[in-house]
CSV table of C-alpha atoms and ligand atoms in Angstrom, one decimal:
chain,number,residue,atom,x,y,z
A,20,UNK,CA,0.0,0.0,0.0
A,21,UNK,CA,2.8,2.4,0.8
A,22,UNK,CA,5.2,2.7,-2.2
A,23,UNK,CA,8.8,2.5,-1.2
A,24,UNK,CA,10.8,5.7,-1.7
A,25,UNK,CA,14.6,5.8,-2.1
A,26,UNK,CA,15.9,9.3,-1.9
A,27,UNK,CA,19.5,10.4,-2.3
A,28,UNK,CA,20.9,13.3,-0.2
A,29,UNK,CA,23.9,14.5,-2.2
A,30,UNK,CA,24.9,16.9,0.7
A,31,UNK,CA,27.6,19.4,-0.4
A,32,UNK,CA,28.9,17.2,-3.2
A,33,UNK,CA,28.8,17.5,-6.9
A,34,UNK,CA,29.8,19.5,-9.9
A,35,UNK,CA,28.0,20.1,-13.1
A,36,UNK,CA,29.9,17.2,-14.8
A,37,UNK,CA,29.3,14.9,-11.9
A,38,UNK,CA,25.6,15.7,-11.8
A,39,UNK,CA,25.3,15.0,-15.5
A,40,UNK,CA,27.2,11.7,-15.2
A,41,UNK,CA,25.2,10.5,-12.2
A,42,UNK,CA,21.8,11.4,-13.6
A,43,UNK,CA,22.6,9.8,-17.0
A,44,UNK,CA,23.6,6.7,-15.1
A,45,UNK,CA,20.4,6.7,-13.0
A,46,UNK,CA,18.2,7.2,-16.1
A,47,UNK,CA,20.0,4.3,-17.9
A,48,UNK,CA,19.2,1.9,-15.0
A,49,UNK,CA,15.9,3.1,-13.6
A,50,UNK,CA,14.0,0.7,-15.8
A,51,UNK,CA,15.3,-2.2,-13.6
A,52,UNK,CA,13.8,-0.6,-10.4
A,53,UNK,CA,10.3,-2.0,-10.3
A,54,UNK,CA,8.7,-1.1,-7.0
A,55,UNK,CA,10.5,1.9,-5.5
A,56,UNK,CA,10.1,5.6,-6.4
A,57,UNK,CA,13.6,7.1,-6.7
A,58,UNK,CA,14.5,10.7,-6.0
A,59,UNK,CA,17.7,12.8,-5.7
A,60,UNK,CA,18.4,15.9,-3.6
A,61,UNK,CA,21.3,17.8,-5.0
A,62,UNK,CA,22.6,21.2,-3.8
A,63,UNK,CA,20.5,24.3,-4.7
A,64,UNK,CA,22.9,25.3,-7.5
A,65,UNK,CA,22.7,21.9,-9.2
A,66,UNK,CA,18.9,21.8,-9.1
A,67,UNK,CA,18.2,23.5,-12.4
A,68,UNK,CA,20.6,21.2,-14.2
A,69,UNK,CA,19.2,18.2,-12.5
A,70,UNK,CA,15.7,19.3,-13.3
A,71,UNK,CA,16.5,19.6,-17.0
A,72,UNK,CA,18.3,16.3,-17.1
A,73,UNK,CA,15.4,14.5,-15.5
A,74,UNK,CA,12.7,15.9,-17.7
A,75,UNK,CA,10.4,13.1,-18.8
A,76,UNK,CA,12.0,10.7,-16.2
A,77,UNK,CA,10.2,9.0,-13.4
A,78,UNK,CA,13.0,10.0,-11.1
A,79,UNK,CA,11.9,12.8,-8.8
A,80,UNK,CA,14.1,15.5,-7.2
A,81,UNK,CA,14.1,17.8,-4.2
A,82,UNK,CA,16.2,20.2,-2.2
A,83,UNK,CA,18.2,19.5,1.0
A,84,UNK,CA,16.7,22.5,2.8
A,85,UNK,CA,14.1,25.2,2.5
A,86,UNK,CA,13.5,28.6,4.0
A,87,UNK,CA,11.2,28.7,7.1
A,88,UNK,CA,9.3,31.6,5.6
A,89,UNK,CA,6.9,31.8,2.7
A,90,UNK,CA,6.8,34.4,-0.1
A,91,UNK,CA,9.6,36.7,-0.9
A,92,UNK,CA,11.5,39.3,1.1
A,93,UNK,CA,14.7,40.4,2.7
A,94,UNK,CA,16.1,37.0,3.8
A,95,UNK,CA,19.6,37.0,2.4
A,96,UNK,CA,20.9,33.6,1.4
A,97,UNK,CA,17.5,31.8,1.7
A,98,UNK,CA,15.5,29.9,-0.9
A,99,UNK,CA,11.8,29.6,-0.6
A,100,UNK,CA,9.6,26.6,-1.1
A,101,UNK,CA,7.7,28.5,-3.9
A,102,UNK,CA,11.0,28.9,-5.8
A,103,UNK,CA,11.9,25.2,-5.4
A,104,UNK,CA,8.4,24.3,-6.5
A,105,UNK,CA,8.8,26.4,-9.6
A,106,UNK,CA,11.9,24.5,-10.5
A,107,UNK,CA,10.0,21.2,-10.3
A,108,UNK,CA,11.0,20.0,-6.9
A,109,UNK,CA,8.8,17.4,-5.3
A,110,UNK,CA,10.6,17.2,-2.0
A,111,UNK,CA,12.5,19.4,0.5
A,112,UNK,CA,14.5,17.7,3.2
A,113,UNK,CA,14.0,19.5,6.6
A,114,UNK,CA,15.8,19.0,9.9
A,115,UNK,CA,18.6,16.8,8.7
A,116,UNK,CA,20.9,16.1,11.7
A,117,UNK,CA,23.7,18.0,10.1
A,118,UNK,CA,21.5,21.1,10.0
A,119,UNK,CA,20.3,20.5,13.6
A,120,UNK,CA,23.8,20.0,15.0
A,121,UNK,CA,26.1,22.2,12.8
A,122,UNK,CA,23.7,25.1,12.2
A,123,UNK,CA,21.7,25.0,15.4
A,124,UNK,CA,18.3,24.3,14.0
A,125,UNK,CA,15.8,23.7,16.8
A,126,UNK,CA,12.8,21.4,16.7
A,127,UNK,CA,10.5,24.5,16.4
A,128,UNK,CA,12.5,26.0,13.5
A,129,UNK,CA,12.5,22.6,11.7
A,130,UNK,CA,8.7,22.5,12.2
A,131,UNK,CA,8.4,26.0,10.6
A,132,UNK,CA,10.4,24.7,7.6
A,133,UNK,CA,8.1,21.7,7.4
A,134,UNK,CA,5.1,24.1,7.3
A,135,UNK,CA,6.7,26.4,4.7
A,136,UNK,CA,7.6,23.5,2.4
A,137,UNK,CA,4.1,22.1,2.8
A,138,UNK,CA,2.5,25.4,2.1
A,139,UNK,CA,4.5,25.7,-1.2
A,140,UNK,CA,3.1,22.3,-2.2
A,141,UNK,CA,6.4,20.4,-1.6
A,142,UNK,CA,6.6,17.1,0.3
A,143,UNK,CA,8.8,17.8,3.3
A,144,UNK,CA,11.1,14.9,4.2
A,145,UNK,CA,11.3,15.4,8.0
A,146,UNK,CA,14.5,13.9,9.5
A,147,UNK,CA,14.4,12.7,13.1
A,148,UNK,CA,16.9,10.7,15.1
A,149,UNK,CA,18.9,10.5,18.2
A,150,UNK,CA,22.6,10.8,18.9
A,151,UNK,CA,24.7,8.0,20.2
A,152,UNK,CA,24.7,9.5,23.7
A,153,UNK,CA,20.9,9.8,23.6
A,154,UNK,CA,20.6,6.1,22.5
A,155,UNK,CA,22.9,4.9,25.2
A,156,UNK,CA,21.0,7.0,27.7
A,157,UNK,CA,17.8,5.2,26.7
A,158,UNK,CA,16.0,8.3,25.5
A,159,UNK,CA,15.7,7.5,21.8
A,160,UNK,CA,11.9,7.6,21.8
A,161,UNK,CA,11.8,10.7,23.9
A,162,UNK,CA,14.0,12.5,21.4
A,163,UNK,CA,12.3,11.3,18.3
A,164,UNK,CA,8.9,11.9,19.9
A,165,UNK,CA,9.8,15.5,20.7
A,166,UNK,CA,11.1,16.1,17.2
A,167,UNK,CA,7.8,14.8,15.8
A,168,UNK,CA,5.7,16.7,18.4
A,169,UNK,CA,7.1,20.0,17.2
A,170,UNK,CA,5.5,19.4,13.8
A,171,UNK,CA,2.3,17.9,15.1
A,172,UNK,CA,1.8,20.9,17.5
A,173,UNK,CA,2.4,23.5,14.7
A,174,UNK,CA,0.6,21.8,11.8
A,175,UNK,CA,-1.6,19.1,13.2
A,176,UNK,CA,-1.1,15.3,12.8
A,177,UNK,CA,-2.8,15.3,9.3
A,178,UNK,CA,0.1,17.4,8.0
A,179,UNK,CA,2.4,14.4,8.3
A,180,UNK,CA,0.4,12.7,5.5
A,181,UNK,CA,1.6,15.4,3.1
A,182,UNK,CA,5.2,14.6,3.9
A,183,UNK,CA,7.7,11.8,4.5
A,184,UNK,CA,9.5,11.0,7.7
A,185,UNK,CA,13.1,9.8,7.7
A,186,UNK,CA,14.4,8.1,10.8
A,187,UNK,CA,18.1,8.7,10.8
A,188,UNK,CA,20.0,7.7,14.0
A,189,UNK,CA,22.8,10.3,14.1
A,190,UNK,CA,25.4,7.7,15.0
A,191,UNK,CA,24.7,5.8,11.8
A,192,UNK,CA,25.0,8.8,9.4
A,193,UNK,CA,28.2,8.7,7.3
A,194,UNK,CA,29.8,6.4,9.8
A,195,UNK,CA,29.5,3.0,8.1
A,196,UNK,CA,27.7,1.9,11.3
A,197,UNK,CA,24.1,1.0,10.4
A,198,UNK,CA,21.3,0.4,12.8
A,199,UNK,CA,20.4,-3.3,12.8
A,200,UNK,CA,17.1,-4.0,11.0
A,201,UNK,CA,15.6,-4.8,14.4
A,202,UNK,CA,16.8,-1.5,16.0
A,203,UNK,CA,15.5,0.5,13.0
A,204,UNK,CA,12.2,-1.3,12.9
A,205,UNK,CA,11.7,-0.8,16.7
A,206,UNK,CA,12.0,3.0,16.2
A,207,UNK,CA,9.9,3.0,13.0
A,208,UNK,CA,7.2,1.1,14.8
A,209,UNK,CA,7.4,3.6,17.7
A,210,UNK,CA,7.0,6.5,15.2
A,211,UNK,CA,4.1,4.9,13.4
A,212,UNK,CA,2.4,3.9,16.7
A,213,UNK,CA,2.7,7.5,18.0
A,214,UNK,CA,1.0,8.8,14.9
A,215,UNK,CA,-1.6,6.1,15.0
A,216,UNK,CA,-2.6,7.0,18.5
A,217,UNK,CA,-3.7,10.4,17.0
A,218,UNK,CA,-4.8,9.4,13.5
A,219,UNK,CA,-4.7,5.8,12.3
A,220,UNK,CA,-5.3,6.8,8.7
A,221,UNK,CA,-2.3,9.1,8.6
A,222,UNK,CA,-0.2,6.5,10.3
A,223,UNK,CA,-1.1,4.0,7.6
A,224,UNK,CA,-0.3,6.4,4.8
A,225,UNK,CA,2.9,8.1,5.9
A,226,UNK,CA,6.2,6.8,4.4
A,227,UNK,CA,8.9,6.3,7.1
A,228,UNK,CA,12.4,6.0,5.5
A,229,UNK,CA,15.5,4.7,7.3
A,230,UNK,CA,18.7,6.7,6.8
A,231,UNK,CA,22.2,6.0,8.1
A,232,UNK,CA,24.8,4.1,6.1
A,233,UNK,CA,22.3,2.3,4.0
A,234,UNK,CA,24.2,0.4,1.3
A,235,UNK,CA,23.5,-2.1,-1.4
A,236,UNK,CA,24.5,-5.0,1.0
A,237,UNK,CA,22.2,-4.0,3.9
A,238,UNK,CA,19.3,-2.3,2.1
A,239,UNK,CA,17.1,-5.3,1.4
A,240,UNK,CA,17.2,-6.5,5.0
A,241,UNK,CA,16.3,-3.1,6.3
A,242,UNK,CA,13.5,-2.4,3.8
A,243,UNK,CA,12.0,-5.9,4.4
A,244,UNK,CA,10.9,-4.7,7.8
A,245,UNK,CA,7.2,-3.8,8.0
A,246,UNK,CA,7.5,-0.2,9.0
A,247,UNK,CA,10.5,0.7,6.8
A,248,UNK,CA,9.3,2.2,3.6
A,249,UNK,CA,12.5,3.0,1.9
A,250,UNK,CA,15.7,4.9,2.5
A,251,UNK,CA,17.3,8.3,2.7
A,252,UNK,CA,20.8,7.7,1.3
A,253,UNK,CA,23.9,9.9,1.6
A,254,UNK,CA,27.2,8.4,0.5
A,255,UNK,CA,25.8,5.6,-1.6
A,256,UNK,CA,23.6,7.9,-3.6
A,257,UNK,CA,26.6,9.4,-5.3
A,258,UNK,CA,27.3,6.3,-7.3
A,259,UNK,CA,24.6,5.4,-9.8
A,260,UNK,CA,25.2,1.6,-9.5
A,261,UNK,CA,25.0,1.6,-5.7
A,262,UNK,CA,22.0,3.9,-5.6
A,263,UNK,CA,20.1,1.8,-8.2
A,264,UNK,CA,21.0,-1.4,-6.3
A,265,UNK,CA,19.4,0.1,-3.2
A,266,UNK,CA,16.3,1.0,-5.3
A,267,UNK,CA,16.1,-2.6,-6.6
A,268,UNK,CA,16.5,-3.9,-3.0
A,269,UNK,CA,13.2,-2.3,-2.2
A,270,UNK,CA,11.4,-5.1,-4.0
B,6,PEP,C1,22.1,11.1,5.2
B,6,PEP,O1,22.9,12.1,5.2
B,6,PEP,O2,20.9,11.4,5.2
B,6,PEP,C2,22.7,9.8,5.3
B,6,PEP,C3,21.8,8.8,5.6
B,6,PEP,O3,24.0,9.6,5.0
B,6,PEP,P1,24.8,8.2,4.8
B,6,PEP,O4,23.9,7.3,4.0
B,6,PEP,O5,26.1,8.5,4.1
B,6,PEP,O6,25.0,7.6,6.2
């Protein structure tokens, strides 16, 4: 019922040549991905190029961030959801742990970004996840619950059906250390259960992706779990063969 989504977060990587080569590689192999929807999230500057390369393709694209405000105005350095929508973006990642930890984005600020993306007609990909210290302190659910609550309090639980959730344990991002399928499933089930307690329909609909060192050799096992609806992929999304292999692993 929920179509798997495999989305690539390019982070601050890429060049025009690299984007062209990667997108050509993905277009050549996408026919072999039967079940999953695939998407890429390049940097803002690479978006127009990627948009034009993907014209007519089933591969979707999105941004890695979005301004927390709607409309236009004196917000130097920011890019609005409306601008991203005009360039054909489907998604906007919000609250990636790198933005939370390196740029001080709070739960409330991330919720504003979720709201702004949604208002522009984008699907926000809301990243949530705990640090190693928080996991070892036994407060994973408290942290993830609080990150979700910020959006629910601002926008209402129904808003989650317009977006995607990505559970990304911070200790697994870019470290090569993946959550076991059981660990990931446990938190995914917690997230879905928390939403179900407020609205069962939304809980049944919302895609919950896993992110954190997902690779071709561990993707199938992770995505076989009942509450894992795909992946948000960093490093492995920069190689067409690896990213496509993860797409195929979704079934
Ligand atoms: C990410 O940045 O969202 C991510 C999951 O990175 P990686 O796959 O490299 O761990």
